[in-house]
Coordinates of C-alpha atoms in Angstrom, one line a residue:
M1 CA 32.1 181.1 -55.7
I2 CA 35.7 180.8 -56.9
P3 CA 37.1 184.3 -57.5
T4 CA 37.9 185.1 -61.1
K5 CA 41.6 185.7 -61.9
R6 CA 41.6 188.7 -64.2
V7 CA 44.6 190.1 -66.1
F8 CA 44.2 193.7 -67.3
I9 CA 46.3 194.6 -70.3
L10 CA 46.6 198.4 -70.4
G11 CA 47.7 200.7 -73.2
A12 CA 47.9 204.5 -73.7
G13 CA 44.1 204.6 -74.1
F14 CA 43.8 203.6 -70.5
S15 CA 45.6 206.8 -69.3
K16 CA 43.9 209.0 -71.9
P17 CA 40.8 209.9 -69.8
A18 CA 43.2 211.1 -67.0
G19 CA 44.8 213.6 -69.5
M20 CA 47.8 211.6 -70.8
P21 CA 48.5 211.8 -74.6
L22 CA 48.1 209.0 -77.1
A23 CA 50.9 208.0 -79.4
T24 CA 49.2 210.1 -82.1
E25 CA 49.2 213.1 -79.8
L26 CA 52.6 212.7 -78.1
F27 CA 54.8 213.8 -81.0
S28 CA 53.6 217.5 -80.9
H29 CA 54.5 217.7 -77.2
L30 CA 58.0 216.3 -77.8
V31 CA 59.0 218.5 -80.7
Q32 CA 58.0 221.6 -78.8
K33 CA 61.1 221.0 -76.7
R34 CA 63.7 221.0 -79.5
V35 CA 67.0 222.6 -78.8
T36 CA 68.1 225.5 -81.1
D37 CA 66.6 227.3 -84.0
D38 CA 69.1 225.8 -86.4
E39 CA 68.2 222.3 -85.3
N40 CA 64.6 223.2 -85.5
D41 CA 65.0 224.1 -89.2
E42 CA 67.0 221.0 -90.1
M43 CA 64.8 218.6 -88.1
G44 CA 61.6 220.4 -89.3
E45 CA 62.6 219.9 -93.0
W46 CA 63.3 216.2 -92.4
L47 CA 60.0 215.8 -90.5
E48 CA 58.1 217.6 -93.3
G49 CA 59.5 215.3 -95.9
L50 CA 58.8 212.2 -93.8
A51 CA 55.2 213.4 -93.3
E52 CA 54.7 213.9 -97.0
R53 CA 56.0 210.4 -97.8
L54 CA 53.8 208.8 -95.1
A55 CA 50.8 210.7 -96.5
W56 CA 51.5 209.4 -100.0
L57 CA 51.8 205.8 -98.7
A58 CA 48.4 206.2 -97.0
G59 CA 46.9 207.3 -100.3
N60 CA 46.6 210.9 -99.2
D61 CA 48.1 213.5 -101.6
R62 CA 47.3 216.4 -99.4
K63 CA 49.8 218.1 -97.2
T64 CA 50.0 216.5 -93.7
D65 CA 50.9 218.2 -90.5
S66 CA 54.2 216.5 -89.4
F67 CA 53.4 217.3 -85.7
N68 CA 50.3 215.1 -85.8
M69 CA 52.2 211.9 -86.8
N70 CA 52.2 208.8 -84.6
I71 CA 55.5 208.9 -82.6
E72 CA 56.0 205.1 -82.9
E73 CA 55.7 205.4 -86.7
V74 CA 58.2 208.3 -86.8
F75 CA 60.8 206.3 -85.0
H76 CA 60.1 203.2 -87.1
C77 CA 60.4 205.0 -90.4
A78 CA 63.3 207.2 -89.2
N79 CA 65.6 204.1 -89.0
F80 CA 65.0 203.4 -92.7
D81 CA 65.9 207.0 -93.5
I82 CA 69.1 206.6 -91.5
E83 CA 70.0 203.5 -93.4
V84 CA 69.3 205.2 -96.8
F85 CA 71.6 208.1 -95.9
R86 CA 74.3 205.6 -94.9
L87 CA 74.0 203.8 -98.1
S88 CA 74.3 207.1 -100.0
Q89 CA 77.7 207.5 -98.4
H90 CA 78.9 204.7 -100.7
L91 CA 78.3 207.0 -103.6
T92 CA 79.9 210.1 -102.1
P93 CA 83.5 211.0 -103.2
V94 CA 84.5 212.1 -99.7
G95 CA 84.8 210.4 -96.3
R96 CA 82.1 210.1 -93.7
Q97 CA 83.3 213.0 -91.6
D98 CA 84.5 215.3 -94.4
G99 CA 82.0 218.0 -93.7
P100 CA 78.6 218.3 -91.8
G101 CA 76.6 217.7 -95.0
T102 CA 77.9 214.2 -95.9
P103 CA 75.1 211.6 -96.0
W104 CA 76.7 209.8 -93.1
N105 CA 76.5 212.9 -90.9
V106 CA 72.9 213.5 -92.0
A107 CA 72.1 210.0 -90.7
E108 CA 74.0 210.9 -87.4
S109 CA 71.8 214.0 -87.1
I110 CA 68.6 212.0 -87.4
E111 CA 69.9 209.6 -84.8
Y112 CA 70.6 212.6 -82.5
W113 CA 67.1 214.0 -83.0
L114 CA 65.6 210.7 -82.1
S115 CA 67.7 210.3 -79.0
Y116 CA 66.7 213.8 -78.0
L117 CA 63.0 213.1 -78.4
E118 CA 63.4 210.0 -76.3
Y119 CA 65.2 212.0 -73.7
V120 CA 62.5 214.7 -73.4
L121 CA 59.8 211.9 -73.4
C122 CA 60.3 211.6 -69.6
D123 CA 59.8 215.3 -69.0
V124 CA 56.6 215.4 -71.1
I125 CA 55.1 212.3 -69.3
L126 CA 56.0 213.7 -65.9
K127 CA 54.5 217.1 -66.7
K128 CA 51.3 215.5 -68.0
E129 CA 51.1 213.2 -65.1
N130 CA 51.4 216.0 -62.6
R131 CA 48.3 217.5 -64.1
A132 CA 46.4 214.2 -64.5
D133 CA 42.9 213.6 -63.3
L134 CA 43.1 210.4 -61.4
A135 CA 39.4 209.9 -60.9
P136 CA 38.8 207.5 -63.9
I137 CA 41.9 205.5 -62.8
I138 CA 40.8 205.3 -59.2
R139 CA 37.3 204.2 -60.3
W140 CA 39.0 201.2 -61.9
A141 CA 41.5 200.6 -59.2
E142 CA 38.8 200.4 -56.5
T143 CA 37.5 197.1 -58.1
I144 CA 40.8 195.2 -58.4
D145 CA 42.4 193.0 -55.7
T146 CA 45.4 190.7 -55.2
G147 CA 43.7 188.0 -57.3
D148 CA 44.1 190.3 -60.3
A149 CA 47.2 191.3 -62.3
V150 CA 48.1 194.2 -64.6
I151 CA 50.1 194.1 -67.7
T152 CA 50.8 197.6 -68.9
F153 CA 52.8 199.2 -71.7
N154 CA 52.6 202.7 -70.2
Y155 CA 55.6 204.6 -68.8
D156 CA 53.4 206.7 -66.5
T157 CA 52.8 205.7 -62.9
L158 CA 49.1 206.4 -62.7
V159 CA 48.2 202.8 -61.8
E160 CA 50.8 202.7 -59.0
R161 CA 49.7 206.1 -57.7
T162 CA 46.1 205.2 -57.5
L163 CA 46.7 201.8 -55.8
T164 CA 48.9 203.6 -53.3
E165 CA 46.2 206.2 -52.6
L166 CA 43.7 203.4 -52.0
G167 CA 46.0 201.6 -49.6
K168 CA 46.5 198.7 -51.9
T169 CA 50.0 197.1 -52.1
F170 CA 51.6 196.2 -55.5
N171 CA 54.7 194.7 -56.9
H172 CA 56.4 194.7 -60.3
G173 CA 56.8 191.0 -60.7
M174 CA 60.6 191.0 -60.2
G175 CA 60.5 187.8 -58.1
R176 CA 61.7 189.4 -54.9
E177 CA 60.7 188.1 -51.5
N178 CA 58.7 191.2 -50.6
D179 CA 56.6 191.1 -53.9
D180 CA 53.2 191.3 -52.2
G181 CA 49.9 192.6 -53.4
I182 CA 48.7 193.2 -57.0
A183 CA 51.3 192.4 -59.7
V184 CA 51.8 195.3 -62.0
F185 CA 54.0 194.1 -64.9
K186 CA 55.4 197.1 -66.7
L187 CA 56.7 195.5 -69.9
H188 CA 58.4 198.6 -71.3
G189 CA 59.6 200.0 -68.0
S190 CA 58.6 203.1 -66.0
I191 CA 59.7 206.7 -65.6
D192 CA 60.2 206.1 -61.9
W193 CA 62.7 203.3 -62.5
I194 CA 66.5 204.0 -62.3
V195 CA 69.1 201.9 -64.0
A196 CA 72.3 202.3 -62.0
H197 CA 75.8 200.7 -61.8
R198 CA 76.1 198.0 -59.2
A199 CA 78.9 200.1 -57.5
E200 CA 76.1 202.5 -56.4
S201 CA 73.6 201.9 -53.6
F202 CA 70.6 204.0 -52.6
S203 CA 69.1 203.6 -49.1
K204 CA 66.1 205.7 -49.9
L205 CA 65.1 203.9 -53.1
D206 CA 63.5 200.4 -53.6
L207 CA 65.8 197.8 -55.2
L208 CA 63.7 196.1 -57.8
F209 CA 66.2 193.8 -59.5
E210 CA 69.8 192.5 -59.0
K211 CA 70.9 189.6 -61.1
K212 CA 72.5 186.7 -59.2
N213 CA 75.5 185.5 -61.2
M214 CA 77.5 182.7 -59.7
N215 CA 80.6 183.8 -61.8
Q216 CA 80.3 187.5 -60.9
S217 CA 83.6 189.3 -60.4
E218 CA 84.5 192.9 -59.4
Q219 CA 85.3 193.7 -63.0
N220 CA 82.7 195.2 -65.4
T221 CA 81.5 192.7 -68.0
G222 CA 80.0 195.2 -70.4
H223 CA 76.7 193.4 -70.0
V224 CA 73.9 195.6 -68.5
E225 CA 72.2 192.7 -66.7
D226 CA 75.4 191.9 -64.8
D227 CA 76.9 195.4 -64.3
Y228 CA 73.7 197.2 -63.4
R229 CA 70.8 197.1 -60.9
L230 CA 67.3 198.4 -61.2
W231 CA 65.8 200.8 -58.6
R232 CA 62.5 202.5 -58.1
C233 CA 61.7 205.9 -56.6
R234 CA 59.7 205.5 -53.4
T235 CA 58.1 209.0 -53.4
R236 CA 56.7 211.5 -55.8
D237 CA 59.3 214.0 -54.6
Q238 CA 62.1 211.6 -55.5
L239 CA 60.7 211.1 -59.0
Q240 CA 60.5 214.9 -59.6
K241 CA 64.1 215.4 -58.5
W242 CA 65.3 212.4 -60.5
I243 CA 63.8 213.4 -63.8
S244 CA 64.6 217.1 -63.4
G245 CA 68.1 216.6 -62.2
R246 CA 69.3 213.6 -64.3
D247 CA 71.6 216.0 -66.3
L248 CA 73.5 217.0 -63.1
Q249 CA 74.3 213.7 -61.5
F250 CA 77.4 212.7 -59.7
V251 CA 79.1 209.6 -61.2
Q252 CA 81.2 207.4 -58.9
K253 CA 84.6 206.2 -60.1
G254 CA 84.2 203.0 -62.1
A255 CA 80.5 203.6 -62.6
S256 CA 78.5 205.3 -65.3
P257 CA 75.6 207.8 -65.4
K258 CA 72.2 206.6 -64.2
T259 CA 69.4 206.3 -66.8
V260 CA 65.7 206.2 -66.7
G261 CA 64.3 202.7 -66.9
I262 CA 62.2 203.0 -70.0
A263 CA 62.7 201.1 -73.3
G264 CA 62.1 204.2 -75.6
L265 CA 60.1 204.5 -78.8
G266 CA 59.7 202.7 -82.1
S267 CA 58.8 199.2 -83.0
Y268 CA 62.1 197.7 -81.9
K269 CA 62.7 198.6 -78.2
Q270 CA 65.9 197.3 -76.6
L271 CA 64.2 195.8 -73.6
H272 CA 67.3 193.9 -72.6
Q273 CA 68.9 197.2 -71.6
I274 CA 66.7 197.4 -68.5
P275 CA 67.8 194.9 -65.8
G276 CA 64.9 192.7 -64.7
L277 CA 62.6 193.2 -67.7
G278 CA 63.3 189.6 -68.6
Q279 CA 61.7 188.5 -65.3
V280 CA 58.8 191.0 -65.8
W281 CA 58.0 189.6 -69.2
T282 CA 58.2 186.0 -68.0
S283 CA 56.0 186.6 -65.0
G284 CA 53.5 188.6 -67.0
M285 CA 53.1 185.9 -69.6
R286 CA 52.8 183.3 -66.9
S287 CA 50.0 185.3 -65.3
L288 CA 48.2 185.5 -68.6
Y289 CA 48.6 181.8 -69.0
Q290 CA 46.9 181.2 -65.6
A291 CA 44.2 183.8 -66.0
D292 CA 40.4 183.2 -66.3
V293 CA 40.0 186.2 -68.5
G294 CA 42.1 188.9 -70.1
I295 CA 40.6 192.5 -70.1
V296 CA 42.3 194.8 -72.6
V297 CA 41.8 198.6 -72.0
G298 CA 43.0 201.2 -74.5
F299 CA 45.7 199.0 -76.2
S300 CA 45.5 198.8 -80.0
M301 CA 48.2 196.2 -80.2
S302 CA 49.4 197.9 -83.4
D303 CA 52.0 196.6 -85.8
F304 CA 54.5 198.5 -83.8
D305 CA 53.7 196.1 -80.9
A306 CA 54.9 193.0 -82.8
M307 CA 56.8 191.6 -79.8
A308 CA 53.6 191.8 -77.7
Q309 CA 51.6 190.1 -80.4
M310 CA 54.1 187.3 -80.7
Q311 CA 54.3 186.7 -76.9
F312 CA 50.5 186.9 -76.4
A313 CA 50.0 184.6 -79.4
G314 CA 52.4 182.1 -77.7
V315 CA 50.2 182.0 -74.6
A316 CA 47.0 181.9 -76.5
R317 CA 48.2 179.1 -78.7
K318 CA 49.4 177.0 -75.8
R319 CA 46.0 177.4 -74.0
W320 CA 44.1 176.6 -77.2
K321 CA 46.0 173.3 -77.6
E322 CA 45.1 172.5 -74.0
K323 CA 41.4 173.1 -74.9
R324 CA 41.1 176.0 -72.5
P325 CA 41.1 179.1 -74.7
L326 CA 41.7 182.4 -73.0
P327 CA 38.6 184.6 -73.2
V328 CA 39.6 188.2 -73.9
I329 CA 37.5 191.4 -73.7
V330 CA 38.7 194.5 -75.5
I331 CA 37.5 197.9 -74.2
D332 CA 38.3 200.8 -76.4
P333 CA 36.1 203.6 -77.9
F334 CA 38.5 203.9 -80.8
L335 CA 38.1 200.3 -82.0
N336 CA 38.2 199.8 -85.8
E337 CA 38.1 196.7 -88.0
K338 CA 41.9 196.4 -88.3
T339 CA 42.3 196.4 -84.5
K340 CA 39.5 193.8 -84.1
E341 CA 41.2 191.6 -86.8
R342 CA 44.5 191.8 -84.9
Y343 CA 43.0 190.7 -81.7
C344 CA 41.1 187.8 -83.2
R345 CA 44.2 186.7 -85.0
V346 CA 46.2 186.7 -81.7
F347 CA 43.7 185.4 -79.2
R348 CA 40.9 183.9 -81.3
S349 CA 38.2 184.2 -78.5
V350 CA 37.5 187.9 -78.3
D351 CA 34.6 190.2 -77.3
F352 CA 34.6 193.9 -78.1
N353 CA 33.3 196.8 -76.1
C354 CA 33.4 200.2 -77.8
S355 CA 32.9 202.2 -74.6
G356 CA 35.3 204.4 -72.8
H357 CA 36.6 202.7 -69.7
E358 CA 35.6 205.7 -67.6
T359 CA 31.9 204.7 -68.2
V360 CA 32.3 200.9 -67.9
D361 CA 30.7 199.1 -64.9
W362 CA 33.8 197.2 -63.7
N363 CA 31.7 195.0 -61.5
R364 CA 30.3 193.3 -64.6
F365 CA 33.8 191.9 -65.2

């Protein structure tokens, strides 16, 4: 019997049984870490107004708790608020920086709040991950092998941790010579990834990506893919120290501060700012193109995942024209008709399973 090549597509719902928050639950954890009381008041007023407008658009006239909003929706809509305030500056009889209350500076404040929320995202994920119950993830990981591949949109490292505990090797699809084991394509990055200037080298970290440029010089180009490399923490202790100490890092002359290799929040994520993600996306889509079946777990593929929809549709369309449609199974206890419609629109050939993956018999797939 020829082994089936499976590609698992994982979203936040995959990590949920382990104790990780969904996008609709994450926001309350992030806002709890806001900086000062003054900022809490200003940010709270803006969030309250945003929640009321979103409730109105949803046809709900009742007051909505701003802390229960979808974090992706907050970032998506916040960018429109920023643009509206900047437009209002055209009608203001003073300059952009003539006082803290100018429309332009209000827009700058919203940008700052968003950047702060993105910053504390790593702290929240790591805290939740440290308390995670790995049992449902291990249960799944026990059934996969090197013939399978994983496409994940999650920043946490639960998949990698469980594979390591089970003695299974993995790689991140960066195209390196030592890329053995199960391919785990992290399309949005990972909290244990470090983006560092090429002037810096780390003997105790794993180098994931370094672009080869035949015209490379010693001078900085201003282009992240040429000036930076991507590293990965080898151990849990390294990850803890990296996230907790990233404010207190030494920066070498000619370099710049290291950053966490995640693409952030919102519908438009600047994936190109993480060296190597171009290779990850290419390898991930190739794996899906070659798969016998795609198994989606806990990924709603919402409208905030438009890039994933487009890339998946490209693979599905090519296979459809070749008369070998990709069969897809979606496992999610929170499935609704809109989610089902999106999946059928992208993949065409889809079966749905409304069970939680912690109860699924993986041997059936």
